[in-house]
Coordinates of C-alpha atoms in Angstrom, one line a residue:
M1 CA 26.6 62.3 67.6
P2 CA 28.9 65.8 67.3
D3 CA 30.7 65.2 64.1
R4 CA 35.0 65.0 64.7
P5 CA 35.8 68.8 63.9
E6 CA 37.5 68.8 60.5
R7 CA 42.2 68.5 60.7
R8 CA 43.7 71.6 58.7
P9 CA 46.5 69.9 57.5
G10 CA 50.0 70.7 59.4
P11 CA 53.5 72.1 57.6
P12 CA 54.9 68.6 55.8
S13 CA 56.7 66.6 58.4
R14 CA 60.8 66.3 58.0
R15 CA 62.7 63.2 59.0
P16 CA 65.6 64.7 60.6
R17 CA 68.7 64.3 58.9
A18 CA 71.5 62.7 60.7
P19 CA 74.5 64.8 61.4
R20 CA 77.8 65.5 59.6
W21 CA 81.1 63.4 61.2
R22 CA 83.4 65.7 60.9
P23 CA 86.7 65.0 61.5
R24 CA 88.0 67.3 64.9
A25 CA 91.4 69.4 65.0
P26 CA 94.2 68.0 65.7
R27 CA 95.0 68.6 70.0
W28 CA 98.9 70.8 70.6
R29 CA 99.7 67.7 72.1
D30 CA 99.5 65.2 68.9
L31 CA 100.8 68.4 66.8
A32 CA 103.8 68.3 68.2
E33 CA 104.1 64.7 68.8
L34 CA 103.6 64.8 65.0
V35 CA 106.1 66.8 63.9
R36 CA 108.6 65.7 66.9
A37 CA 108.4 68.9 68.3
P38 CA 111.5 68.9 71.0
A39 CA 113.5 67.6 68.9
A40 CA 114.0 70.8 66.9
L41 CA 115.9 71.8 69.4
S42 CA 118.4 70.2 67.7
V43 CA 117.9 72.5 64.3
P44 CA 118.4 76.0 65.1
G45 CA 122.3 75.5 65.8
D46 CA 122.5 74.6 62.7
A47 CA 122.3 77.8 61.2
I48 CA 123.9 79.2 63.8
A49 CA 127.4 77.1 63.3
G50 CA 126.6 77.7 59.7
A51 CA 126.7 81.6 59.8
A52 CA 129.8 81.6 62.5
A53 CA 131.8 80.0 59.8
A54 CA 131.0 81.8 57.3
G55 CA 131.9 84.7 58.8
G56 CA 129.2 85.3 61.9
L57 CA 126.6 85.9 63.1
N58 CA 124.3 88.8 62.4
R59 CA 120.4 90.0 62.3
R60 CA 119.1 87.1 59.3
T61 CA 120.5 84.2 61.5
A62 CA 117.5 84.1 64.0
G63 CA 115.4 84.0 60.7
L64 CA 117.1 81.6 59.3
A65 CA 116.9 79.2 62.0
A66 CA 113.3 79.5 62.1
A67 CA 113.0 78.3 58.9
S68 CA 115.2 75.3 59.0
I69 CA 112.9 74.2 62.1
C70 CA 109.7 75.0 59.9
L71 CA 111.7 72.3 56.8
Y72 CA 112.2 70.2 59.8
W73 CA 108.7 70.0 61.2
A74 CA 107.6 69.7 57.9
G75 CA 109.8 66.7 56.9
M76 CA 108.6 64.4 60.8
A77 CA 105.3 65.2 59.2
A78 CA 105.6 64.2 55.7
N79 CA 107.5 61.5 57.2
D80 CA 104.3 59.0 59.7
W81 CA 102.3 60.5 56.6
A82 CA 104.3 58.5 54.2
D83 CA 105.1 55.8 56.9
R84 CA 101.0 55.8 57.3
D85 CA 100.3 52.0 56.8
L86 CA 104.0 51.2 58.4
D87 CA 102.9 52.1 61.4
A88 CA 100.3 51.0 61.6
V89 CA 102.0 47.5 61.8
E90 CA 105.4 49.1 63.4
R91 CA 104.2 52.1 65.3
P92 CA 100.7 51.9 65.7
E93 CA 100.8 54.3 69.5
R94 CA 101.8 57.0 66.3
P95 CA 99.4 60.2 66.1
V96 CA 98.3 59.3 62.4
P97 CA 97.2 55.4 62.6
S98 CA 95.7 55.4 66.8
G99 CA 93.1 58.1 64.8
R100 CA 94.4 61.1 66.7
I101 CA 95.3 62.4 62.8
T102 CA 94.2 61.3 60.1
P103 CA 96.7 61.8 57.1
G104 CA 94.6 64.6 55.8
H105 CA 95.3 66.9 58.7
A106 CA 99.2 65.2 57.9
L107 CA 99.6 65.7 55.4
A108 CA 97.7 70.4 55.0
V109 CA 101.0 70.4 58.3
A110 CA 103.8 68.9 56.7
T111 CA 102.3 71.0 52.9
G112 CA 102.2 74.3 55.0
L113 CA 105.0 74.2 56.6
T114 CA 107.2 73.5 54.1
A115 CA 106.1 77.0 52.4
A116 CA 106.2 78.7 56.1
G117 CA 110.1 77.9 55.8
V118 CA 110.6 78.3 52.2
G119 CA 109.1 82.0 52.5
I120 CA 110.5 83.4 56.2
A121 CA 114.4 82.0 53.8
A122 CA 114.0 84.3 50.7
L123 CA 111.9 86.9 53.2
T124 CA 114.6 87.2 55.1
G125 CA 118.2 85.9 53.2
G126 CA 116.5 86.6 49.7
R127 CA 117.7 84.9 46.4
R128 CA 120.9 83.3 48.1
A129 CA 118.6 82.0 51.1
A130 CA 116.4 80.6 49.0
A131 CA 118.6 78.9 46.6
V132 CA 119.3 77.2 49.3
A133 CA 115.7 76.8 50.5
V134 CA 114.3 75.5 47.7
P135 CA 116.7 72.8 47.0
L136 CA 116.7 71.3 51.1
A137 CA 112.2 71.0 51.0
G138 CA 113.4 69.2 47.7
A139 CA 115.2 66.3 49.6
I140 CA 113.0 66.3 52.6
W141 CA 110.7 64.8 50.0
I142 CA 112.7 63.1 48.8
Y143 CA 113.9 61.2 51.3
D144 CA 110.2 60.9 52.8
L145 CA 108.5 60.1 50.0
W146 CA 111.4 57.4 48.1
A147 CA 115.2 57.6 49.5
K148 CA 113.8 56.6 53.5
N149 CA 113.6 52.9 52.9
T150 CA 116.1 52.3 49.9
A151 CA 120.7 52.6 50.7
A152 CA 120.1 56.6 49.7
G153 CA 118.4 56.3 52.6
P154 CA 120.9 57.8 54.9
P155 CA 123.3 60.2 52.0
M156 CA 119.6 61.7 51.2
M157 CA 119.2 62.8 55.1
A158 CA 123.0 63.9 55.4
L159 CA 122.6 66.2 52.6
C160 CA 119.3 67.6 54.3
R161 CA 121.6 68.3 57.3
G162 CA 124.5 69.6 55.9
L163 CA 122.0 72.4 53.3
D164 CA 120.5 72.6 56.9
V165 CA 123.7 74.1 57.4
L166 CA 125.0 76.1 54.7
L167 CA 121.7 78.2 55.1
G168 CA 122.3 80.0 57.4
A169 CA 125.0 80.7 56.4
S170 CA 123.2 82.3 53.0
G171 CA 122.9 85.2 55.2
S172 CA 126.2 86.0 56.1
E173 CA 127.6 89.4 54.9
A174 CA 130.6 89.0 55.4
G175 CA 132.2 85.5 53.9
G176 CA 130.3 82.9 52.1
I177 CA 128.6 79.6 51.9
R178 CA 132.2 77.5 50.8
D179 CA 133.6 79.1 54.2
A180 CA 130.6 77.0 55.6
V181 CA 131.1 73.7 54.3
P182 CA 133.2 72.0 56.4
A183 CA 131.0 73.2 59.7
A184 CA 127.6 71.6 56.5
L185 CA 129.8 68.3 55.8
T186 CA 131.3 67.6 59.7
M187 CA 127.1 67.2 60.2
A188 CA 126.0 65.4 57.4
A189 CA 128.3 62.4 58.6
H190 CA 127.0 63.1 62.0
T191 CA 123.1 62.5 59.8
A192 CA 124.4 59.6 58.2
T193 CA 125.3 57.5 61.6
V194 CA 121.7 58.7 63.7
T195 CA 119.6 57.5 60.4
L196 CA 121.7 54.2 60.1
L197 CA 120.6 53.5 63.5
S198 CA 117.4 54.5 63.2
R199 CA 117.1 51.8 60.9
R200 CA 117.0 49.4 63.3
E201 CA 114.8 51.5 65.1
V202 CA 111.9 48.9 65.7
T203 CA 114.1 45.5 65.5
G204 CA 117.8 45.9 66.4
G205 CA 121.0 44.8 64.8
G206 CA 123.9 43.1 65.2
A207 CA 127.3 45.2 67.0
G208 CA 128.8 46.0 64.5
L209 CA 126.3 48.9 63.2
P210 CA 127.0 50.7 66.9
A211 CA 130.4 50.1 66.6
A212 CA 130.4 51.0 63.3
T213 CA 129.1 54.3 64.7
L214 CA 130.9 55.1 67.6
A215 CA 134.5 55.4 65.4
A216 CA 132.9 58.2 63.5
T217 CA 131.6 60.1 65.6
V218 CA 134.9 60.1 67.9
A219 CA 136.8 60.9 64.5
L220 CA 134.1 64.2 64.4
A221 CA 135.0 64.4 68.0
A222 CA 138.2 65.1 67.2
A223 CA 137.8 67.2 64.2
C224 CA 136.1 69.8 65.8
A225 CA 138.6 70.0 68.9
K226 CA 141.0 72.8 68.7
P227 CA 142.1 72.5 72.2
F228 CA 145.5 75.3 71.5
G229 CA 143.3 77.9 69.6
G230 CA 143.1 80.0 72.3
T231 CA 139.3 80.3 74.4
A232 CA 137.2 79.3 71.4
G233 CA 139.7 76.4 71.0
R234 CA 139.3 75.2 74.3
T235 CA 135.3 75.6 74.1
A236 CA 135.4 73.5 71.1
T237 CA 137.4 70.7 72.9
A238 CA 135.6 70.8 75.4
L239 CA 132.2 70.7 73.3
A240 CA 133.4 68.2 71.2
G241 CA 134.2 65.7 74.0
W242 CA 130.9 66.1 75.5
Y243 CA 129.3 65.4 72.4
A244 CA 130.9 62.5 72.0
T245 CA 130.5 61.2 75.8
W246 CA 126.7 62.0 75.7
Y247 CA 126.1 60.2 71.9
G248 CA 128.7 58.1 71.9
T249 CA 127.7 56.1 75.5
A250 CA 125.0 55.4 74.1
Q251 CA 125.8 53.9 70.9
A252 CA 128.1 52.5 73.0
R253 CA 125.4 50.1 75.1
A254 CA 124.6 49.1 71.4
A255 CA 126.5 48.0 70.7
T256 CA 127.1 46.1 73.9
E257 CA 123.9 45.0 73.8
P258 CA 121.7 46.1 70.2
S259 CA 118.3 45.4 71.1
A260 CA 115.5 47.6 69.3
N261 CA 115.5 49.8 72.6
R262 CA 119.2 50.2 73.0
F263 CA 119.3 51.3 68.9
R264 CA 116.0 53.7 69.7
A265 CA 117.6 54.4 73.1
A266 CA 121.4 55.3 70.6
V267 CA 119.4 57.5 67.9
G268 CA 117.8 60.1 70.6
A269 CA 120.7 60.6 71.7
G270 CA 121.7 61.3 68.7
I271 CA 119.2 63.5 67.7
T272 CA 119.4 65.6 71.2
G273 CA 123.1 65.0 71.4
M274 CA 123.6 67.7 67.9
P275 CA 124.1 70.9 69.7
P276 CA 127.1 70.4 71.5
L277 CA 128.8 69.0 68.3
Q278 CA 127.0 72.4 66.5
G279 CA 128.8 73.9 69.9
A280 CA 131.8 73.2 69.2
L281 CA 132.0 74.2 65.4
T282 CA 130.2 77.6 66.3
A283 CA 133.2 77.3 68.8
R284 CA 135.4 76.9 66.6
A285 CA 134.3 79.4 64.7
G286 CA 135.6 81.7 67.3
A287 CA 132.1 82.8 68.5
P288 CA 132.5 80.6 72.2
I289 CA 129.9 82.4 74.4
T290 CA 127.1 81.1 71.1
G291 CA 129.3 78.1 70.9
L292 CA 128.2 78.0 74.5
A293 CA 125.0 79.0 73.9
V294 CA 123.7 76.8 71.4
A295 CA 124.8 73.5 73.1
A296 CA 123.1 74.4 76.3
A297 CA 120.2 73.2 74.2
A298 CA 120.8 69.8 75.0
P299 CA 119.5 68.8 78.9
L300 CA 116.9 70.2 77.2
A301 CA 116.0 68.4 74.5
K302 CA 116.5 65.4 76.4
R303 CA 113.9 66.6 78.7
L304 CA 111.6 67.8 76.2
T305 CA 111.8 64.3 74.2
Q306 CA 110.7 62.1 77.6
R307 CA 107.3 63.7 76.8
V308 CA 107.2 64.0 74.1
S309 CA 109.1 61.2 70.9
A310 CA 112.2 62.9 69.3
T311 CA 112.3 59.3 66.9

């Protein structure tokens, strides 16, 4: 019987390694939902209204508006990162609890946009703009990490909007930031009403809250009106009326039927209805054409938020 051929030792066998799991990069649509991208149309008007009140628009206004958008988006991402456990119960469809965006990605987006916002403000408006952007960024993070679910929540969010208006004023070469304080207070008061309503987006509530915020909305619109101020005044009055109708109608419906859906609709109207109010402030400061352009963002914002929620 012939001998068997000698077997030569081959290379040592290697067990195939299991592929390492890596979280996929978020899709653009998921990121847009995370930062509530369409709601950013309510932001540039802050810078424009602030600049107009402080003496006029200039080449710095666009850069400061871009900085405001970055900080706004940062706040939205930080909000979802901080609320990831609560949203898993109340709003599991959001990007983080649904698993479409990891908590790490959300935190990275929030941090990166914060740095971008402060950096753009400093590059655009120098030290004066940075002196407003840094406290604004701090107020945004304080709201998201602590104040949101406390009694300090609405005042803190109002402070964020007020500082956003002052950020736009910081780039003015003609006037001072103090000249924009009335416009900042107006936007802060409006934001406080939206924040108060947002606390009932999930549970609904009584009719008293939307009735009270509606009264505040009417008062703010009246304060912005200037019917005997020439073209600028008439434009401001018309835009103030548009704002009161846009936001007020949703609040009136919530007062009639204080369900969670009606509260959520009122919050959405309060966000998308900011451009007419900002436009009224801009027109009242002597820039009616610019005010109309600012207000024109409202219908677009409303249409886009039907695809990506603003709340």
